[in-house]
Amino acid sequence: MRNIFLLLLLFFSALTLIGCQSQSKEMMLLDNVSSISISESKGYGGLNENYFASFNQDEIIAEFEEIFKNTEVTNQDATYETPTYDILVRYENDATHGLHLILGDEGEESLFIYVGNENNIYSVSSEATNKLRKMID
């Protein structure tokens, strides 16, 4: 009986540790997005607040949301590359997310990185890169 109890305790402890290590496979949106603003990046650590584009049209926001939802966690090290753009995602509840974007060339993947959490890097497909290039340029 004691051995069964110890095995169960060990099993649930292992499950707890494994659960704590898991990372979201896609980018999380906190609420309904109200606007997305884009600026040229000045590097890691903060957002450049000199936005050259701001989108609040439902159609464009939906395209960005679809791209965010189709990201995948990657182990790729992006710290050697300077981000191309900074993106401010503003939600209807006034919360915000800051993102760095390393925009790939046409036909290449791109990378999203949360500002202040440069260890979590998310990649998007070459098709998403092509959409991003059309929306941003």
Coordinates of C-alpha atoms in Angstrom, one line a residue:
M1 CA 0.0 0.0 0.0
R2 CA 2.8 2.4 0.9
N3 CA 4.6 1.6 -2.4
I4 CA 1.4 2.4 -4.4
F5 CA 1.1 5.7 -2.5
L6 CA 4.7 6.6 -3.2
L7 CA 4.3 5.7 -6.9
L8 CA 1.2 7.8 -7.2
L9 CA 2.9 10.7 -5.5
L10 CA 5.9 10.5 -7.8
F11 CA 3.6 10.2 -10.9
F12 CA 1.6 13.3 -10.0
S13 CA 4.7 15.3 -9.1
A14 CA 6.2 14.4 -12.4
L15 CA 3.0 15.5 -14.2
T16 CA 3.1 18.8 -12.3
L17 CA 6.7 19.5 -13.3
I18 CA 6.0 18.6 -17.0
G19 CA 3.0 20.9 -17.0
C20 CA 5.0 23.8 -15.6
Q21 CA 7.5 23.4 -18.4
S22 CA 5.1 23.6 -21.2
Q23 CA 5.1 26.6 -23.4
S24 CA 2.2 27.8 -25.6
K25 CA 2.6 26.6 -29.1
E26 CA 0.9 29.7 -30.6
M27 CA 0.9 33.3 -29.7
M28 CA -1.9 34.2 -27.2
L29 CA -4.2 37.1 -27.7
L30 CA -5.5 38.6 -24.5
D31 CA -8.8 40.0 -25.7
N32 CA -10.5 41.3 -28.9
V33 CA -7.9 43.4 -30.8
S34 CA -9.0 47.0 -31.4
S35 CA -5.9 48.3 -33.3
I36 CA -2.5 47.3 -34.5
S37 CA 0.3 49.9 -34.9
I38 CA 3.6 49.4 -36.7
S39 CA 6.9 51.2 -36.6
E40 CA 10.5 50.5 -37.8
S41 CA 12.3 48.7 -35.0
K42 CA 15.3 50.2 -33.3
G43 CA 16.2 46.8 -31.7
Y44 CA 15.4 44.7 -28.8
G45 CA 14.2 45.9 -25.4
G46 CA 11.4 48.4 -26.3
L47 CA 9.0 49.7 -28.9
N48 CA 9.7 52.5 -31.3
E49 CA 6.6 54.6 -30.8
N50 CA 7.0 56.5 -34.0
Y51 CA 4.3 54.4 -35.8
F52 CA 4.1 54.8 -39.6
A53 CA 0.9 52.7 -39.9
S54 CA -2.0 52.0 -37.6
F55 CA -4.9 49.7 -38.5
N56 CA -8.3 49.6 -36.8
Q57 CA -10.3 48.1 -39.7
D58 CA -11.9 44.8 -38.7
E59 CA -10.8 43.1 -42.0
I60 CA -7.1 43.9 -41.5
I61 CA -7.2 43.1 -37.8
A62 CA -8.7 39.7 -38.6
E63 CA -5.8 39.0 -41.0
F64 CA -3.3 39.8 -38.3
E65 CA -5.2 37.7 -35.8
E66 CA -5.2 34.8 -38.2
I67 CA -1.4 35.1 -38.7
F68 CA -0.9 35.3 -34.9
K69 CA -3.0 32.2 -34.3
N70 CA -1.0 30.2 -36.8
T71 CA 2.4 30.9 -35.3
E72 CA 4.5 28.1 -33.9
V73 CA 7.1 28.1 -31.2
T74 CA 10.6 27.8 -32.6
N75 CA 13.9 27.2 -30.9
Q76 CA 15.6 29.4 -33.4
D77 CA 18.0 32.0 -31.9
A78 CA 17.0 35.4 -33.3
T79 CA 19.1 37.6 -31.1
Y80 CA 21.7 38.0 -33.8
E81 CA 19.2 39.7 -36.1
T82 CA 17.8 43.1 -35.6
P83 CA 14.0 43.2 -35.7
T84 CA 12.6 44.8 -38.9
Y85 CA 9.4 46.2 -37.3
D86 CA 7.8 46.8 -33.9
I87 CA 4.1 46.0 -33.5
L88 CA 1.8 47.3 -30.8
V89 CA -1.3 45.2 -30.4
R90 CA -4.0 47.2 -28.5
Y91 CA -7.0 45.3 -27.1
E92 CA -10.6 46.6 -26.5
N93 CA -9.9 46.4 -22.7
D94 CA -6.9 48.8 -23.3
A95 CA -4.3 46.2 -22.6
T96 CA -1.4 46.1 -25.0
H97 CA 1.2 43.6 -26.3
G98 CA 4.5 44.7 -27.8
L99 CA 6.0 42.5 -30.5
H100 CA 9.2 42.6 -32.6
L101 CA 8.9 41.2 -36.1
I102 CA 11.8 39.9 -38.1
L103 CA 10.1 40.0 -41.6
G104 CA 11.5 37.4 -43.9
D105 CA 12.0 37.9 -47.6
E106 CA 9.2 36.8 -49.9
G107 CA 8.8 33.0 -49.7
E108 CA 10.7 32.8 -46.3
E109 CA 9.4 32.4 -42.7
S110 CA 9.2 35.4 -40.4
L111 CA 9.6 35.6 -36.6
F112 CA 7.5 37.3 -33.9
I113 CA 9.1 38.0 -30.5
Y114 CA 7.4 39.4 -27.5
V115 CA 9.0 42.6 -26.3
G116 CA 10.7 42.0 -23.0
N117 CA 10.6 38.2 -23.4
E118 CA 13.0 37.6 -26.2
N119 CA 13.4 33.9 -25.3
N120 CA 9.9 33.1 -26.7
I121 CA 10.2 33.2 -30.5
Y122 CA 7.3 32.3 -32.8
S123 CA 7.6 31.6 -36.5
V124 CA 5.1 32.0 -39.3
S125 CA 4.9 30.4 -42.7
S126 CA 6.2 31.8 -45.9
E127 CA 2.6 32.4 -47.0
A128 CA 2.0 34.5 -43.8
T129 CA 5.2 36.4 -44.6
N130 CA 3.9 37.3 -48.0
K131 CA 0.6 38.5 -46.5
L132 CA 2.5 40.6 -43.9
R133 CA 4.7 42.1 -46.6
K134 CA 1.6 43.2 -48.5
M135 CA -0.1 44.7 -45.4
I136 CA 3.0 46.5 -44.2
D137 CA 4.5 47.8 -47.4

